[in-house]
Amino acid sequence: MTAQKFTGKQCVVIFDDVTLRVKTREEIEKSEKKFRKLFTNMIIGVTINRIIGLDMGKSPRAIMVDVNPAFEILAGKNSAELVDRPISDTVPFCDMNIEEDLILAILQKQNHETEFHCTKSDKHFRINAFPIDEDQFVLTLQDISDQKREYLARKHLASIVASSEDAIYSVSLDAKILSWNRGAQEFYGYSPEEVLGHDVYILTPGMDRDSQLELIRKVAGGDTIKNLELVQRSKSGNDLPVFLTKSPIYDSPGNVMAISNIAKDISGIKEREEELIRAREKAESSGKLKTAFLQNVSHEIRTPMNSILGFTEILKKRIGDGQDQKYMRAIQESGNQLIRIIDDILDISRIDSNELDIHKTSFNLHKLLDRIRERFEMVMSGQDKSNIKLILRVPDEPEGACIYTDYVRLQQVLDNLLDNAVKYTDDGSIDFGYLRRDNNYLFFVKDTGRGIRKSHRGIIFNRFYRIDDKNTRVLTGTGLGLSICKGLVRMLGGSIWNDSEIGKGTTFYFTIPIEESDMPVAGQPTDKEWDEKAPDLKGKTILVAEDDEYSLQMMKIMLAETGAELLLAKDGNEALEMIGSYHIDLALLDIRLPKLNGFEILERIELAKHGIIPIAQTAYAMPEETRKILEAGFKEHLKKPISSGDLYKTLNKYFSPA
């Protein structure tokens, strides 16, 4: 296919089927409900926790990030009293020693189990904890008071063997079974006649005799072995998981004459542990499935938004000033807001499931901050807020402040904080920048806006939380921005907080550790700004491979302004045929083309050595996807929705004179 010329008046009609959008929203809500239902309805207390203070030179503490209702009941407090607080400070039955032992085990990548007694309530509890990340872990809390009381009762009544319902039997010092109560008969299936006088080894065939003899020698020496976890064997051959308590039986002179054995059936406990493991695996799988689902949703939304925003931009250039121009701007702003919402939901989901990667590089911090300042000056001008002064404050550092961290995520945090400052400031100024404090960069964003009530300063970082009262009315947004900032700053190794006064303004602070790196300073977008105007590409041939008809037509119109000859393909096979038939200078390839995808076409281009400049265009928006595309050999990655400015900047980069 080649470009077509049209004459006369033209009309573009856009139909927007919102069925998919509605279904998508319903599926997202359904997935989230299932995930929360699993966590909320677990019968044991469960908390998700984070270790803080590792990089602050202080003793680390474990704080709770989320708790389920069962834990609230066991702790005797609600979630507001527990979340974001150290475990030993808020849970009355958990002291500092327990917290320290727990943190030590988690930092060593080990599971941790401990039992303790609460004097106030006279209850016994068991804590199980396992790490899920470098500084995060899951903790389960069980009330084992009943099991403890049962165990103590058996211990005190061990002498009344005949009437006990428990499996109690005695063994001689040479490992012969001497007594066998009714509980043992029912539990193991052997009658007294079948076992009395026989070796005790028939009950534990999976345990070697030397180990069993060593246990007998310890008890014969006066030791008591409590809650030895074993798998014994019944007469019918079934495995019997037990806690076995071995105690010395003394004769009148005080010599050990035999050994008392109390076997406790722990099959129920094992089943509950297996249920917890399955629940944990299901929760982890659910989190990954949710993220994958949201990534697909993002792709499916970005594809139609590509043509919606693209054609809106084209129409804006063709119509004059007036009401129609305002309508076009409203469509653009609403579309961009939808994309930001999708990106926010994806980010918070990936933070939750620990799937958000941090990629640190060395770069010039001053150049990044200058670029952010220039962009927000344009944003404020477009929002009729030119009366607000935007001031960048940085220390005088001749070397340009080379920082080693994740460029994209640092920019994202600053963008979110500045966006909030612009949103809630009507007059005055917005200051932002950084200082060096100890071993950290201390960033700040200070405004003269409405301010935040003291009672709201901590909870504004909670997801979906939005201030909504007559003095600090929220304007727009999902309530995810600050929650994302908190998660990103934590992943970058820092902390975030705020200081505010109603009517005077708010200052947000966050830290990033100063890290040394031998890496050279990486290039970044501020190093070279390419023109956003259409380049003159007469004599050049550009291939556009895109299976979405509207996106294809949009690219055709945008590229027509360059004067280049256009080749249009709707699938990978068509694109490959054109590569073999025409001299092509640059190829814009959609990654998810039918028949042959963009990666497969790229391999053919490299093998054939056609010298074509390959540019990827895709609705996949994750940073790791961008890295995958560039590592495969694509020169650039154009993320949908694609604006004419982004397209022309890319073309100018490769075709403008040096």
mmCIF file of C-alpha atoms in Angstrom, residues 388-637:
data_model
loop_
_atom_site.group_PDB
_atom_site.id
_atom_site.type_symbol
_atom_site.label_atom_id
_atom_site.label_comp_id
_atom_site.label_asym_id
_atom_site.label_seq_id
_atom_site.Cartn_x
_atom_site.Cartn_y
_atom_site.Cartn_z
ATOM 1 C CA ILE A 388 2.857 31.229 40.515
ATOM 2 C CA LYS A 389 6.662 31.391 40.664
ATOM 3 C CA LEU A 390 8.427 28.067 40.105
ATOM 4 C CA ILE A 391 11.855 28.226 41.748
ATOM 5 C CA LEU A 392 14.577 25.574 41.475
ATOM 6 C CA ARG A 393 17.029 25.612 44.399
ATOM 7 C CA VAL A 394 20.186 23.492 44.208
ATOM 8 C CA PRO A 395 23.569 23.761 45.939
ATOM 9 C CA ASP A 396 26.505 25.173 43.999
ATOM 10 C CA GLU A 397 28.273 22.013 42.873
ATOM 11 C CA PRO A 398 30.785 22.423 40.030
ATOM 12 C CA GLU A 399 30.647 18.746 39.180
ATOM 13 C CA GLY A 400 26.930 18.988 38.460
ATOM 14 C CA ALA A 401 25.872 16.618 41.253
ATOM 15 C CA CYS A 402 26.360 13.177 39.755
ATOM 16 C CA ILE A 403 23.782 10.949 41.457
ATOM 17 C CA TYR A 404 23.545 7.161 41.331
ATOM 18 C CA THR A 405 19.913 6.022 41.412
ATOM 19 C CA ASP A 406 17.010 5.150 39.098
ATOM 20 C CA TYR A 407 16.569 8.111 36.727
ATOM 21 C CA VAL A 408 12.984 7.265 35.688
ATOM 22 C CA ARG A 409 11.698 6.601 39.220
ATOM 23 C CA LEU A 410 13.325 9.701 40.741
ATOM 24 C CA GLN A 411 11.738 11.802 38.001
ATOM 25 C CA GLN A 412 8.387 10.100 38.645
ATOM 26 C CA VAL A 413 8.470 10.987 42.360
ATOM 27 C CA LEU A 414 9.344 14.624 41.663
ATOM 28 C CA ASP A 415 6.698 14.847 38.928
ATOM 29 C CA ASN A 416 4.000 13.542 41.275
ATOM 30 C CA LEU A 417 4.938 15.924 44.095
ATOM 31 C CA LEU A 418 5.145 18.942 41.768
ATOM 32 C CA ASP A 419 1.855 17.990 40.137
ATOM 33 C CA ASN A 420 0.207 18.036 43.581
ATOM 34 C CA ALA A 421 1.834 21.364 44.422
ATOM 35 C CA VAL A 422 0.540 22.959 41.204
ATOM 36 C CA LYS A 423 -2.898 21.459 41.763
ATOM 37 C CA TYR A 424 -3.335 22.860 45.279
ATOM 38 C CA THR A 425 -1.565 26.210 44.891
ATOM 39 C CA ASP A 426 -3.491 29.192 43.532
ATOM 40 C CA ASP A 427 -0.987 31.968 44.241
ATOM 41 C CA GLY A 428 2.521 32.494 45.563
ATOM 42 C CA SER A 429 5.393 30.164 44.737
ATOM 43 C CA ILE A 430 6.566 26.578 44.439
ATOM 44 C CA ASP A 431 10.173 25.831 45.427
ATOM 45 C CA PHE A 432 11.849 22.513 44.715
ATOM 46 C CA GLY A 433 15.381 21.154 44.736
ATOM 47 C CA TYR A 434 17.724 19.298 47.056
ATOM 48 C CA LEU A 435 20.381 19.561 49.754
ATOM 49 C CA ARG A 436 23.097 17.186 50.905
ATOM 50 C CA ARG A 437 22.462 15.946 54.449
ATOM 51 C CA ASP A 438 24.767 13.375 56.016
ATOM 52 C CA ASN A 439 24.823 10.453 53.574
ATOM 53 C CA ASN A 440 21.635 11.413 51.758
ATOM 54 C CA TYR A 441 20.276 13.719 49.137
ATOM 55 C CA LEU A 442 17.393 15.568 50.800
ATOM 56 C CA PHE A 443 14.845 16.548 48.130
ATOM 57 C CA PHE A 444 12.020 18.986 48.818
ATOM 58 C CA VAL A 445 8.927 20.392 47.101
ATOM 59 C CA LYS A 446 7.533 23.425 48.933
ATOM 60 C CA ASP A 447 4.351 25.302 48.007
ATOM 61 C CA THR A 448 2.300 28.195 49.386
ATOM 62 C CA GLY A 449 -0.967 26.376 48.819
ATOM 63 C CA ARG A 450 -3.843 25.392 51.037
ATOM 64 C CA GLY A 451 -1.935 23.180 53.436
ATOM 65 C CA ILE A 452 -2.798 19.845 55.030
ATOM 66 C CA ARG A 453 -4.400 19.312 58.412
ATOM 67 C CA LYS A 454 -2.139 17.677 60.994
ATOM 68 C CA SER A 455 -4.504 14.718 61.295
ATOM 69 C CA HIS A 456 -4.147 14.032 57.560
ATOM 70 C CA ARG A 457 -0.358 14.251 57.182
ATOM 71 C CA GLY A 458 0.308 10.554 57.658
ATOM 72 C CA ILE A 459 -2.741 9.048 56.010
ATOM 73 C CA ILE A 460 -2.380 11.014 52.766
ATOM 74 C CA PHE A 461 0.203 8.386 51.769
ATOM 75 C CA ASN A 462 -2.459 5.655 51.958
ATOM 76 C CA ARG A 463 -3.642 4.502 48.562
ATOM 77 C CA PHE A 464 -6.905 5.901 47.231
ATOM 78 C CA TYR A 465 -7.015 8.388 50.118
ATOM 79 C CA ARG A 466 -8.029 11.871 49.045
ATOM 80 C CA ILE A 467 -8.604 14.885 51.292
ATOM 81 C CA ASP A 468 -12.164 16.067 50.857
ATOM 82 C CA ASP A 469 -13.415 18.883 53.043
ATOM 83 C CA LYS A 470 -14.417 22.506 52.569
ATOM 84 C CA ASN A 471 -10.911 23.828 53.223
ATOM 85 C CA THR A 472 -8.838 21.350 51.232
ATOM 86 C CA ARG A 473 -11.103 20.113 48.495
ATOM 87 C CA VAL A 474 -9.456 17.613 46.161
ATOM 88 C CA LEU A 475 -9.541 18.588 42.509
ATOM 89 C CA THR A 476 -8.671 15.541 40.423
ATOM 90 C CA GLY A 477 -6.762 12.285 40.666
ATOM 91 C CA THR A 478 -7.096 8.707 41.852
ATOM 92 C CA GLY A 479 -5.480 9.104 45.270
ATOM 93 C CA LEU A 480 -2.568 6.885 44.208
ATOM 94 C CA GLY A 481 0.148 9.462 43.513
ATOM 95 C CA LEU A 482 1.505 9.864 47.041
ATOM 96 C CA SER A 483 1.181 6.142 47.741
ATOM 97 C CA ILE A 484 3.279 5.476 44.631
ATOM 98 C CA CYS A 485 5.802 8.096 45.787
ATOM 99 C CA LYS A 486 6.088 6.352 49.150
ATOM 100 C CA GLY A 487 6.611 2.953 47.519
ATOM 101 C CA LEU A 488 9.168 4.252 45.009
ATOM 102 C CA VAL A 489 11.164 6.202 47.605
ATOM 103 C CA ARG A 490 11.270 3.109 49.803
ATOM 104 C CA MET A 491 12.525 1.028 46.872
ATOM 105 C CA LEU A 492 15.187 3.671 46.191
ATOM 106 C CA GLY A 493 16.373 3.273 49.790
ATOM 107 C CA GLY A 494 14.934 6.468 51.250
ATOM 108 C CA SER A 495 11.999 7.800 53.244
ATOM 109 C CA ILE A 496 9.333 10.441 52.608
ATOM 110 C CA TRP A 497 7.393 12.773 54.911
ATOM 111 C CA ASN A 498 5.712 16.176 54.934
ATOM 112 C CA ASP A 499 5.305 19.325 56.993
ATOM 113 C CA SER A 500 2.313 21.596 56.539
ATOM 114 C CA GLU A 501 0.197 24.371 57.986
ATOM 115 C CA ILE A 502 -3.344 25.182 56.901
ATOM 116 C CA GLY A 503 -3.436 28.350 54.830
ATOM 117 C CA LYS A 504 0.357 28.645 54.563
ATOM 118 C CA GLY A 505 1.423 25.689 52.462
ATOM 119 C CA THR A 506 3.045 22.274 52.469
ATOM 120 C CA THR A 507 6.573 20.923 52.099
ATOM 121 C CA PHE A 508 7.243 17.335 51.060
ATOM 122 C CA TYR A 509 10.668 15.884 51.828
ATOM 123 C CA PHE A 510 12.254 12.644 50.711
ATOM 124 C CA THR A 511 15.743 11.198 50.904
ATOM 125 C CA ILE A 512 17.861 9.210 48.462
ATOM 126 C CA PRO A 513 21.075 7.601 49.774
ATOM 127 C CA ILE A 514 24.349 8.922 48.378
ATOM 128 C CA GLU A 515 25.950 5.923 46.701
ATOM 129 C CA GLU A 516 29.347 5.702 45.074
ATOM 130 C CA SER A 517 29.539 4.261 41.575
ATOM 131 C CA ASP A 518 32.322 3.623 39.095
ATOM 132 C CA MET A 519 29.837 3.937 36.236
ATOM 133 C CA PRO A 520 30.244 6.916 33.893
ATOM 134 C CA VAL A 521 27.537 9.569 33.898
ATOM 135 C CA ALA A 522 24.759 8.299 31.650
ATOM 136 C CA GLY A 523 23.250 10.382 28.881
ATOM 137 C CA GLN A 524 19.688 11.550 29.339
ATOM 138 C CA PRO A 525 16.989 13.403 27.437
ATOM 139 C CA THR A 526 18.361 16.804 28.445
ATOM 140 C CA ASP A 527 21.668 16.216 26.662
ATOM 141 C CA LYS A 528 20.140 16.941 23.245
ATOM 142 C CA GLU A 529 16.730 18.356 22.418
ATOM 143 C CA TRP A 530 15.506 17.390 18.963
ATOM 144 C CA ASP A 531 13.062 19.547 16.997
ATOM 145 C CA GLU A 532 9.373 18.625 17.319
ATOM 146 C CA LYS A 533 8.626 20.006 13.856
ATOM 147 C CA ALA A 534 8.189 17.694 10.868
ATOM 148 C CA PRO A 535 11.540 17.139 9.114
ATOM 149 C CA ASP A 536 11.941 17.325 5.332
ATOM 150 C CA LEU A 537 12.305 13.693 4.281
ATOM 151 C CA LYS A 538 11.758 13.970 0.538
ATOM 152 C CA GLY A 539 13.596 11.118 -1.118
ATOM 153 C CA LYS A 540 13.313 8.912 1.991
ATOM 154 C CA THR A 541 11.069 5.868 2.314
ATOM 155 C CA ILE A 542 9.385 4.974 5.589
ATOM 156 C CA LEU A 543 7.620 1.679 6.310
ATOM 157 C CA VAL A 544 4.776 1.744 8.839
ATOM 158 C CA ALA A 545 3.693 -1.712 10.056
ATOM 159 C CA GLU A 546 0.541 -1.424 12.204
ATOM 160 C CA ASP A 547 -2.483 -3.726 12.449
ATOM 161 C CA ASP A 548 -4.816 -1.128 14.007
ATOM 162 C CA GLU A 549 -6.487 0.664 11.081
ATOM 163 C CA TYR A 550 -7.068 3.945 12.922
ATOM 164 C CA SER A 551 -3.492 4.100 14.208
ATOM 165 C CA LEU A 552 -2.233 3.332 10.710
ATOM 166 C CA GLN A 553 -4.225 6.189 9.187
ATOM 167 C CA MET A 554 -3.097 8.542 11.953
ATOM 168 C CA MET A 555 0.572 7.750 11.295
ATOM 169 C CA LYS A 556 -0.061 8.203 7.572
ATOM 170 C CA ILE A 557 -1.385 11.741 8.114
ATOM 171 C CA MET A 558 1.430 12.707 10.508
ATOM 172 C CA LEU A 559 4.142 11.352 8.216
ATOM 173 C CA ALA A 560 2.621 12.977 5.140
ATOM 174 C CA GLU A 561 3.971 16.304 6.447
ATOM 175 C CA THR A 562 7.536 15.011 6.070
ATOM 176 C CA GLY A 563 7.240 14.434 2.313
ATOM 177 C CA ALA A 564 8.628 10.906 2.669
ATOM 178 C CA GLU A 565 7.304 8.047 0.571
ATOM 179 C CA LEU A 566 5.181 5.832 2.803
ATOM 180 C CA LEU A 567 4.697 2.087 2.729
ATOM 181 C CA LEU A 568 1.841 0.796 4.892
ATOM 182 C CA ALA A 569 1.601 -2.802 6.120
ATOM 183 C CA LYS A 570 -1.080 -4.392 8.306
ATOM 184 C CA ASP A 571 0.790 -7.552 9.294
ATOM 185 C CA GLY A 572 4.299 -8.913 9.567
ATOM 186 C CA ASN A 573 4.259 -10.781 6.275
ATOM 187 C CA GLU A 574 3.281 -7.650 4.335
ATOM 188 C CA ALA A 575 6.050 -5.724 6.070
ATOM 189 C CA LEU A 576 8.621 -8.385 5.245
ATOM 190 C CA GLU A 577 7.572 -8.432 1.574
ATOM 191 C CA MET A 578 7.983 -4.655 1.353
ATOM 192 C CA ILE A 579 11.420 -4.862 2.971
ATOM 193 C CA GLY A 580 12.455 -7.238 0.210
ATOM 194 C CA SER A 581 10.912 -5.148 -2.577
ATOM 195 C CA TYR A 582 11.756 -1.528 -1.664
ATOM 196 C CA HIS A 583 14.714 0.462 -0.459
ATOM 197 C CA ILE A 584 13.530 1.485 3.011
ATOM 198 C CA ASP A 585 15.312 4.029 5.202
ATOM 199 C CA LEU A 586 13.303 3.665 8.412
ATOM 200 C CA ALA A 587 10.721 1.155 9.665
ATOM 201 C CA LEU A 588 8.091 1.905 12.321
ATOM 202 C CA LEU A 589 7.153 -1.573 13.554
ATOM 203 C CA ASP A 590 4.348 -2.437 15.960
ATOM 204 C CA ILE A 591 5.566 -5.093 18.402
ATOM 205 C CA ARG A 592 2.336 -7.140 18.340
ATOM 206 C CA LEU A 593 1.834 -7.480 14.597
ATOM 207 C CA PRO A 594 -0.082 -10.560 13.420
ATOM 208 C CA LYS A 595 1.697 -13.331 11.494
ATOM 209 C CA LEU A 596 5.177 -11.939 12.241
ATOM 210 C CA ASN A 597 5.698 -9.717 15.278
ATOM 211 C CA GLY A 598 8.062 -6.783 15.468
ATOM 212 C CA PHE A 599 10.875 -8.799 17.051
ATOM 213 C CA GLU A 600 10.717 -11.439 14.321
ATOM 214 C CA ILE A 601 10.794 -8.784 11.589
ATOM 215 C CA LEU A 602 13.780 -7.155 13.277
ATOM 216 C CA GLU A 603 15.673 -10.448 13.181
ATOM 217 C CA ARG A 604 15.028 -10.732 9.435
ATOM 218 C CA ILE A 605 16.169 -7.128 8.913
ATOM 219 C CA GLU A 606 19.412 -7.801 10.768
ATOM 220 C CA LEU A 607 20.040 -11.044 8.931
ATOM 221 C CA ALA A 608 19.409 -9.463 5.542
ATOM 222 C CA LYS A 609 21.523 -6.417 6.512
ATOM 223 C CA HIS A 610 19.217 -3.978 4.769
ATOM 224 C CA GLY A 611 20.544 -1.038 6.762
ATOM 225 C CA ILE A 612 17.031 -0.019 7.873
ATOM 226 C CA ILE A 613 16.631 2.074 11.022
ATOM 227 C CA PRO A 614 14.169 0.031 13.155
ATOM 228 C CA ILE A 615 11.832 1.988 15.463
ATOM 229 C CA ALA A 616 9.404 0.131 17.754
ATOM 230 C CA GLN A 617 5.905 1.458 18.339
ATOM 231 C CA THR A 618 3.886 -0.330 20.981
ATOM 232 C CA ALA A 619 1.167 0.028 23.577
ATOM 233 C CA TYR A 620 3.365 -1.801 26.103
ATOM 234 C CA ALA A 621 4.394 0.882 28.574
ATOM 235 C CA MET A 622 6.490 -0.798 31.289
ATOM 236 C CA PRO A 623 10.165 0.243 31.658
ATOM 237 C CA GLU A 624 11.295 -3.386 31.500
ATOM 238 C CA GLU A 625 9.462 -3.743 28.186
ATOM 239 C CA THR A 626 11.325 -0.704 26.864
ATOM 240 C CA ARG A 627 14.621 -2.285 27.931
ATOM 241 C CA LYS A 628 13.671 -5.552 26.223
ATOM 242 C CA ILE A 629 12.858 -3.692 23.002
ATOM 243 C CA LEU A 630 16.115 -1.730 22.989
ATOM 244 C CA GLU A 631 18.179 -4.794 23.894
ATOM 245 C CA ALA A 632 16.628 -6.618 20.925
ATOM 246 C CA GLY A 633 18.153 -4.027 18.588
ATOM 247 C CA PHE A 634 15.479 -1.384 18.071
ATOM 248 C CA LYS A 635 16.959 2.115 17.951
ATOM 249 C CA GLU A 636 14.008 3.795 19.668
ATOM 250 C CA HIS A 637 10.761 2.939 21.430
#
